[in-house]
Coordinates of C-alpha atoms and ligand atoms in Angstrom, one line a residue:
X5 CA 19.5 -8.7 1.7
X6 CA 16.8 -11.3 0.5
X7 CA 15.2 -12.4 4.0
X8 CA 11.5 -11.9 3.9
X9 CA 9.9 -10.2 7.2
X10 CA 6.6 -10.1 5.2
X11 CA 5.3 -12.7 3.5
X12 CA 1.3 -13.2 2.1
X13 CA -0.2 -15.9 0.4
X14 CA -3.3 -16.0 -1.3
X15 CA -4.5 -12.8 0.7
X16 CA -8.1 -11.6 0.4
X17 CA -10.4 -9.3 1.8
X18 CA -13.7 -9.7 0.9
X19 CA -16.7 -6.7 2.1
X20 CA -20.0 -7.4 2.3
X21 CA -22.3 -5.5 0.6
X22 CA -24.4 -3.2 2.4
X23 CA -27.6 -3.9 0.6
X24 CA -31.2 -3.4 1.3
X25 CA -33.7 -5.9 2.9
X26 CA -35.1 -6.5 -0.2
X27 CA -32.6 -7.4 -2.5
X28 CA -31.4 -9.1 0.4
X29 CA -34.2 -11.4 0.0
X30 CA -33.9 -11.9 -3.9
X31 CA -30.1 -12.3 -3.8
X32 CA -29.1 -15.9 -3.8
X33 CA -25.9 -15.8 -2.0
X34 CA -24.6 -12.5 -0.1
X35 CA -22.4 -10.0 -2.6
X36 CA -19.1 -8.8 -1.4
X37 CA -16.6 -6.5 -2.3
X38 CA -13.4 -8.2 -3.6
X39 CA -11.3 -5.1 -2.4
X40 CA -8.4 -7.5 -2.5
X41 CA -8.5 -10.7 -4.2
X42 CA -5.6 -13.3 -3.9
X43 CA -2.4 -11.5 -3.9
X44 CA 1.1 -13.2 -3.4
X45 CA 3.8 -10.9 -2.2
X46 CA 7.1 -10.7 -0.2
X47 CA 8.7 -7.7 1.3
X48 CA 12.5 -8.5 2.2
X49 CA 13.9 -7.0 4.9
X50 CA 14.8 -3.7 5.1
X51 CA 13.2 -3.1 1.6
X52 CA 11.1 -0.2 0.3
X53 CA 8.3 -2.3 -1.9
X54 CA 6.0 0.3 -3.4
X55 CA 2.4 -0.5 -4.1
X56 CA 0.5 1.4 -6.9
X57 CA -2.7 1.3 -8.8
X58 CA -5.7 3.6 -9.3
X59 CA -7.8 4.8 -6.3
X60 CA -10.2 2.0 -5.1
X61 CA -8.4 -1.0 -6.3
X62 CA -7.3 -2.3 -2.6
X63 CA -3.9 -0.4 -1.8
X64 CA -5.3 0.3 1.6
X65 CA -7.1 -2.7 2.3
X66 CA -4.3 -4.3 1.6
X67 CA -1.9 -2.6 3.6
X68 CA -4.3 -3.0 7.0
X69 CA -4.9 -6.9 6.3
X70 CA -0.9 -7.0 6.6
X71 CA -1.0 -5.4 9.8
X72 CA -3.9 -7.0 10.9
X73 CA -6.3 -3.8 11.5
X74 CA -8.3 -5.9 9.1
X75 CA -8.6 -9.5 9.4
X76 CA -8.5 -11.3 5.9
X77 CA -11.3 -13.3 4.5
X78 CA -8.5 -15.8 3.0
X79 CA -4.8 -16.7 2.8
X80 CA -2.3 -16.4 4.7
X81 CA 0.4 -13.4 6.4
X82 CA 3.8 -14.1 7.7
X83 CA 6.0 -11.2 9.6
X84 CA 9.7 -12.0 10.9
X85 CA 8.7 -16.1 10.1
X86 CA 5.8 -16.7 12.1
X87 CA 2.0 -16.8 10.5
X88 CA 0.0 -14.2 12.2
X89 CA -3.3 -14.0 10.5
X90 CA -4.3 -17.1 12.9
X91 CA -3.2 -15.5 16.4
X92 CA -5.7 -13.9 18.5
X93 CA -6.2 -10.1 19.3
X94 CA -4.1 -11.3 22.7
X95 CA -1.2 -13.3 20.6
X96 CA -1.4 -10.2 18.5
X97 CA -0.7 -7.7 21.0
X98 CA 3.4 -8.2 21.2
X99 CA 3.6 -8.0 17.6
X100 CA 1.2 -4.5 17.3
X101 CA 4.0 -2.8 18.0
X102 CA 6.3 -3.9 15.6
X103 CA 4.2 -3.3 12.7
X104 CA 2.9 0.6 12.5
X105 CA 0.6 2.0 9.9
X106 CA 1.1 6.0 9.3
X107 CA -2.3 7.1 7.2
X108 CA -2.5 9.5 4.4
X109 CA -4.7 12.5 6.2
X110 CA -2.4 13.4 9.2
X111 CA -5.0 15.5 10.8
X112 CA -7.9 12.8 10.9
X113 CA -5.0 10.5 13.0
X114 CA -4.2 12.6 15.4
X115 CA -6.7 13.1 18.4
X116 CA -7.4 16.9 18.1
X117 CA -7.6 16.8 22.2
X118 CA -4.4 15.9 23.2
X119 CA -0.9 17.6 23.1
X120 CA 2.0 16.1 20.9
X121 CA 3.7 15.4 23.7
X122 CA 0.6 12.8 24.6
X123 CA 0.1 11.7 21.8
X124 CA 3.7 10.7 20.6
X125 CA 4.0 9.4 24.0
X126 CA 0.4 6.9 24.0
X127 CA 1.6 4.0 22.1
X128 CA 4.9 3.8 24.1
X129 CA 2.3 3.9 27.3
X130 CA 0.1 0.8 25.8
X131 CA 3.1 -1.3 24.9
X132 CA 4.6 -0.4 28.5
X133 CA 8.0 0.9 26.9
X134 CA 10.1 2.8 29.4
X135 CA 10.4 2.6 33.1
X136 CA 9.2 5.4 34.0
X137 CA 7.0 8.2 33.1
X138 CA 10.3 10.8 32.7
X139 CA 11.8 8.2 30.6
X140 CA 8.9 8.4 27.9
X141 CA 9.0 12.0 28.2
X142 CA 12.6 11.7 27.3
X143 CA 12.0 9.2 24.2
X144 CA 9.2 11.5 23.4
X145 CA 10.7 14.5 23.1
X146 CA 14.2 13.1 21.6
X147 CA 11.8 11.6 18.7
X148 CA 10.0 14.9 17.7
X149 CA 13.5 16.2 17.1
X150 CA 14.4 13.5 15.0
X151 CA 10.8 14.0 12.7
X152 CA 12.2 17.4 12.6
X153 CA 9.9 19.9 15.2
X154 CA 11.1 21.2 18.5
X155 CA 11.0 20.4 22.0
X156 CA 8.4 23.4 22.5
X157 CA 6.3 21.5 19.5
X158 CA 5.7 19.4 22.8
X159 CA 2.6 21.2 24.7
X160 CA 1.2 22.3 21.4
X161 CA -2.3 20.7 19.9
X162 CA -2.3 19.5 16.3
X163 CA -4.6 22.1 14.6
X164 CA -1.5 24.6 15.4
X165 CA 0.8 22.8 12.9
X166 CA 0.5 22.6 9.0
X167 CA -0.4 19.3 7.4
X168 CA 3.6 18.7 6.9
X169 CA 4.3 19.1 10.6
X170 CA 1.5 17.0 11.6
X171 CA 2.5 14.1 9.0
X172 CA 5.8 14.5 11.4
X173 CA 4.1 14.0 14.4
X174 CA 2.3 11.0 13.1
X175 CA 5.3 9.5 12.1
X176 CA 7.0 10.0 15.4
X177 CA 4.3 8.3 17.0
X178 CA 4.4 5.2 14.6
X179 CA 8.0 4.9 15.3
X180 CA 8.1 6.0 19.3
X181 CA 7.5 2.1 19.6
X182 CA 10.7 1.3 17.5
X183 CA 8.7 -0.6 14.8
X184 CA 10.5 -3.3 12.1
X185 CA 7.8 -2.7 9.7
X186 CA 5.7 0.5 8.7
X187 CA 3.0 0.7 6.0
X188 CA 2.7 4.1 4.8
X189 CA -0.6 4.8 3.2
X190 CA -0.1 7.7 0.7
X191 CA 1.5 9.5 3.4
X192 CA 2.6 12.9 1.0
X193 CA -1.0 12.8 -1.1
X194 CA -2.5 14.8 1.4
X195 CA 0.5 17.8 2.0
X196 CA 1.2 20.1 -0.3
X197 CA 3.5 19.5 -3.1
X198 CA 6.5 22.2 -1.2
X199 CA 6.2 20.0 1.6
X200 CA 5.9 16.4 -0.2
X201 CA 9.7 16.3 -0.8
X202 CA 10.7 17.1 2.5
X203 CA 8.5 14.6 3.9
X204 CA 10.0 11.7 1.5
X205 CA 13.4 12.8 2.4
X206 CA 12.6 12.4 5.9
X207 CA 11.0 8.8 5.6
X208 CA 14.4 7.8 3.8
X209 CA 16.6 9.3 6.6
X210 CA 14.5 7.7 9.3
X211 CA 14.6 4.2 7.3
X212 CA 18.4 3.8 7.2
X213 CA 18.8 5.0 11.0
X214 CA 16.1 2.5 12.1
X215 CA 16.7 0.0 9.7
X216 CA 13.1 0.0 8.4
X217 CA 11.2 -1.9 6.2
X218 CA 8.1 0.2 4.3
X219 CA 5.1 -1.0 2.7
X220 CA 4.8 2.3 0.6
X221 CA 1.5 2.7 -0.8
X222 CA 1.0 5.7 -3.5
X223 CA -0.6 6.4 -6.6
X224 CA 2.0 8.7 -7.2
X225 CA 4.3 7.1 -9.8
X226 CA 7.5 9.7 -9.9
X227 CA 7.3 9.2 -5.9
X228 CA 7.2 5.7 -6.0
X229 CA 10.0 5.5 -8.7
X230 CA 12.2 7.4 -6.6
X231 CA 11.8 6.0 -3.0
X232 CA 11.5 1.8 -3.5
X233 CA 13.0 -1.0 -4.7
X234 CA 10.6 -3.1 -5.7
X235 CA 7.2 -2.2 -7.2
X236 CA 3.7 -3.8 -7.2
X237 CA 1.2 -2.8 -9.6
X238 CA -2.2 -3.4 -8.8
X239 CA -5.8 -3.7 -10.3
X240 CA -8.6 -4.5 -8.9
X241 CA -7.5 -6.4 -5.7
X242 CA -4.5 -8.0 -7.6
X243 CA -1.3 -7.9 -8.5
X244 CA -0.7 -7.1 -12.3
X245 CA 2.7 -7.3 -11.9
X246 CA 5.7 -6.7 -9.9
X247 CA 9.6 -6.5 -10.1
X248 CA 12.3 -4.7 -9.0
X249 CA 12.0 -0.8 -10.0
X250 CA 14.5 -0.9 -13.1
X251 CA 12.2 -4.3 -14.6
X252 CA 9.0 -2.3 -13.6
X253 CA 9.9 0.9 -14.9
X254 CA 12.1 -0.1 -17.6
X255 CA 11.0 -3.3 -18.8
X256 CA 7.5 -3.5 -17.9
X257 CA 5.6 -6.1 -19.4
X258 CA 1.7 -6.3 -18.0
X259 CA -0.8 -4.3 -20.8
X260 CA -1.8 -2.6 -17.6
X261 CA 1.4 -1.0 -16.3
X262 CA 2.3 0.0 -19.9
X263 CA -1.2 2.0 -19.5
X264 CA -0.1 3.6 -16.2
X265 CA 3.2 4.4 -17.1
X266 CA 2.8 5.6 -20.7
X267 CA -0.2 6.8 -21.2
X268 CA -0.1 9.3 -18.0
X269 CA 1.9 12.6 -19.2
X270 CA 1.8 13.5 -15.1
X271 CA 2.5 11.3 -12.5
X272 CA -0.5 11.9 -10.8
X273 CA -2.8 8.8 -11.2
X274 CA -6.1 10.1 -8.7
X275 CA -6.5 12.9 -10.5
X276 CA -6.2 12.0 -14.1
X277 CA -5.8 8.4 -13.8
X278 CA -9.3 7.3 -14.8
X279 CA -10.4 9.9 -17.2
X280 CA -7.2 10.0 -19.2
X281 CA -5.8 6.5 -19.6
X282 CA -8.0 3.8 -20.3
X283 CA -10.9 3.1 -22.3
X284 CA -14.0 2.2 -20.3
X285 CA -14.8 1.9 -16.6
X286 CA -13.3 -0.1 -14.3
X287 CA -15.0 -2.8 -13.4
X288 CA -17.2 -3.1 -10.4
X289 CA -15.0 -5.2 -7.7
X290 CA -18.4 -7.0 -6.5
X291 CA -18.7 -8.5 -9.9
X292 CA -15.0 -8.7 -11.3
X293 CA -14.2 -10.0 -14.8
X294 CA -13.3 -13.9 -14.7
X295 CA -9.5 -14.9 -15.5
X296 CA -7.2 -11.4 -15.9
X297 CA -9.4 -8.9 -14.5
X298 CA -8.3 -6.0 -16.9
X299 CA -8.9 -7.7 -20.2
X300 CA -12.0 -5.9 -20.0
X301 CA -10.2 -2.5 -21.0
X302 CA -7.3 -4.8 -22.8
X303 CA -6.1 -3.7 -26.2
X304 CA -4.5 -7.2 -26.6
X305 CA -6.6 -9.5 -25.0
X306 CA -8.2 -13.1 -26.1
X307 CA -10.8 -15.1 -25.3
X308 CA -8.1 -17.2 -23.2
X309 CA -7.7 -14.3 -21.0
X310 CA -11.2 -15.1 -19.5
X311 CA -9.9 -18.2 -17.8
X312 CA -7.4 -18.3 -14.7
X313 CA -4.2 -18.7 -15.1
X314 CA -0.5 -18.4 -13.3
X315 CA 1.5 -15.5 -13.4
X316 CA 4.5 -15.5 -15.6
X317 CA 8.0 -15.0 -14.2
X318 CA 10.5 -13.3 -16.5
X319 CA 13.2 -12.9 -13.4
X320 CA 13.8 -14.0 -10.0
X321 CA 12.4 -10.7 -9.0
X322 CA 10.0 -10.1 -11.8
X323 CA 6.5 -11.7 -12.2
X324 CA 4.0 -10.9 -14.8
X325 CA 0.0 -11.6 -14.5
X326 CA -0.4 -11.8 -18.4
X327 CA -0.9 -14.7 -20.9
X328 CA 0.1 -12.5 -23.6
X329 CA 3.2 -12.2 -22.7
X330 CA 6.5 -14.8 -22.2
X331 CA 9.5 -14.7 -21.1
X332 CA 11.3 -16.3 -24.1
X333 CA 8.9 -13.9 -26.7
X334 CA 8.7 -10.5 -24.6
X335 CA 11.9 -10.6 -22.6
X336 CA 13.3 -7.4 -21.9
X337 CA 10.8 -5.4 -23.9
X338 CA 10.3 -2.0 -23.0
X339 CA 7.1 -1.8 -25.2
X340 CA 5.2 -4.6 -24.6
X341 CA 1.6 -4.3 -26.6
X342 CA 1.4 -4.4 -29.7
X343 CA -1.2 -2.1 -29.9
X344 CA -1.1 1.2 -27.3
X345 CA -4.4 1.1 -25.2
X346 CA -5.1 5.2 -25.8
X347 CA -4.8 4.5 -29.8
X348 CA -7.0 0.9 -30.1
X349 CA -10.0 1.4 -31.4
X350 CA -11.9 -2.0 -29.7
X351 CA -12.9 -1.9 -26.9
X352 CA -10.7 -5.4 -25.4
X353 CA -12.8 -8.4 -25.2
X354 CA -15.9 -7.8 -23.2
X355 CA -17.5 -9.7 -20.8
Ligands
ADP428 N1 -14.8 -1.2 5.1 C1 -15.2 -1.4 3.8 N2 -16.4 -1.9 3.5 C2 -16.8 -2.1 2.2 N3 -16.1 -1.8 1.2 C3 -14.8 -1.3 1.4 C4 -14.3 -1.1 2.7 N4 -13.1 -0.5 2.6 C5 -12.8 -0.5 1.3 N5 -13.9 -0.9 0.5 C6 -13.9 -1.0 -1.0 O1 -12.8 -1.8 -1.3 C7 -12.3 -1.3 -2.5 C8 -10.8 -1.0 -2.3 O2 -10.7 0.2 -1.5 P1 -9.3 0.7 -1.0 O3 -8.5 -0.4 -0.3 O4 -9.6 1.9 -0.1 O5 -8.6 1.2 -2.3 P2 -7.4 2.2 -2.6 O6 -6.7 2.4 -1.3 O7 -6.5 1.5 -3.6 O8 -8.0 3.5 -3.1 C9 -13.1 -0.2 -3.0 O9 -14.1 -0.6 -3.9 C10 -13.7 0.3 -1.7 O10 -15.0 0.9 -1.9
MG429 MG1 -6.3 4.1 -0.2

């Protein structure tokens, strides 16, 4: 199955900077946030592709550009084969509801006001699915089985579930509207570990009964490893490298990924990512390094690094955003830098 229903093409999304009138006035052109900053990527139909990286460097941003909750500053989105970044809100509208996004904090989604039963019910009232009230009702209640609650879960207000139950409500309302595509923004960070399993499990169930297709974003490696099929690693608003899961966890070649995967004893990348792995900060996305963005903190990177360059494919599937490494030199290569970035003792090349 090799039929892209996502496509993007030279995506960003730029911020501006909130910044004071002052150094408005002394700033020559406006600063903006490069939260994501050219990124090529497919996601096949019925595919899992998992998206990865350390807090802040665009996994979200990205993830609502897709959809369209954010309009992009640059490039270009396809879904199902049509380019959608171009159609109005109104154009839009038909599509909404075949793209969902499920967020990470369950309880800051759903309105605290309303029963589940309204709330599962809502989008199937905006996209005017069903004939008639009873029949949403119906749909309703037969999809808070499926997410695993009860029918008397129905008349009940969110704070009276645990973050796990509400992640299931959430999730019934993203598919009430019988979606192609879902983006699902670190949807287990916020539950408790017990419960994280059983959520996963559930995402998988309801993927092969509704022939799904996820955007799965997560900074949670062992999670990601387990649930796609393809992997993107990202840093800094672009995509280091990406490849099926066996080339990204078993043949990685990007410095960057070898850092994440190797130099992490827990899977847990939020919590120890940044004071554990790499040497030095990460650098500010308003003023990003020039060429490979993380040869900043690179234990193998040149002064060639600093200009742009293409990324490298070493398969069909697997593309590499690295001058340091080819195909023909580093194929297959489990350990890819010469040097391990916790060991080196320079700090990479520096700006
Ligand atoms: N609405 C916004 N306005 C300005 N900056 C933003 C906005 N949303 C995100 N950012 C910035 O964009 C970068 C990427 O953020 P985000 O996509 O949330 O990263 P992640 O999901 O990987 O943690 C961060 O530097 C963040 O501060
Ligand atoms: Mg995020």
């Amino acid at each position: 199955m090799n039929e892209p229903l996502v496509e993007l093409r030279g995506l960003k999304q730029h911020f501006p900077v909130e910044t004071g009138l002052l150094e408005r006035l002394l700033a020559s052109e406006t600063q903006t946030v490069k939260a994501v900053d050219g990124v090529d990527l497919t996601i096949d139909r019925g595919e899992t592709l998992g998206l990865v990286g350390e807090s802040g460097c665009g996994k979200s941003t990205l993830g609502k550009t897709v959809l369209q909750l954010l309009r992009p500053t640059a490039g270009e989105v396809w879904f199902d084969g049509g380019r959608i970044d171009t159609l109005s809100d109104d154009d839009l509208r038909p599509l909404r509801e075949r793209m969902q996004f499920v967020f990470q904090d369950p309880a800051g989604s759903l309105n605290p006001r309303r029963r589940v039963r309204a709330i599962v019910r809502r989008p199937l009232e905006v996209h005017g699915i069903g004939d008639s009230r009873r029949e949403r009702d119906e749909r309703t209640a037969d999809l808070v089985e499926r997410v695993g609650l009860s029918r008397n879960h129905l008349d009940r207000y969110p704070h009276e579930f645990s973050g796990g139950q509400q992640q299931r409500i959430a999730i019934a309302r993203a598919l009430s509207v019988n979606p192609e595509f879902v983006v699902l923004d670190e949807p287990t960070s916020a539950l408790d570990v017990s419960v994280q399993a059983n959520i996963i499990s559930l995402l998988e169930d309801l993927q092969r009964d509704f022939e799904l297709t996820y955007l799965f974003i997560t900074h949670d490696l062992s999670v990601v490893r387990h649930i796609s099929d393809r992997v993107a690693v990202m840093y800094l608003g672009e995509l280091m490298e990406r490849g099926t899961v066996e080339e990204v966890f078993g043949a990685y070649q990007h410095p960057y990924t070898y850092s994440l995967l190797e130099s992490i004893p827990a899977t847990d990348l939020e919590d120890r990512g940044q004071r554990v792995v790499l040497r030095g900060e990460v650098p500010s996305p308003i003023d990003p390094p020039s060429g490979c963005k993380f040869r900043t903190r690179c234990p193998i990177a040149i002064e060639e690094c600093a200009e742009a360059f293409e990324d490298r494919k070493f398969s069909e599937t697997h593309t590499v955003h690295c001058i340091r490494r080819s195909p023909e030199e580093h194929g297959g290569s489990a350990t890819p830098v010469e040097e391990p970035p916790v060991e080196a003792e320079s700090e990479g090349i520096s700006d």
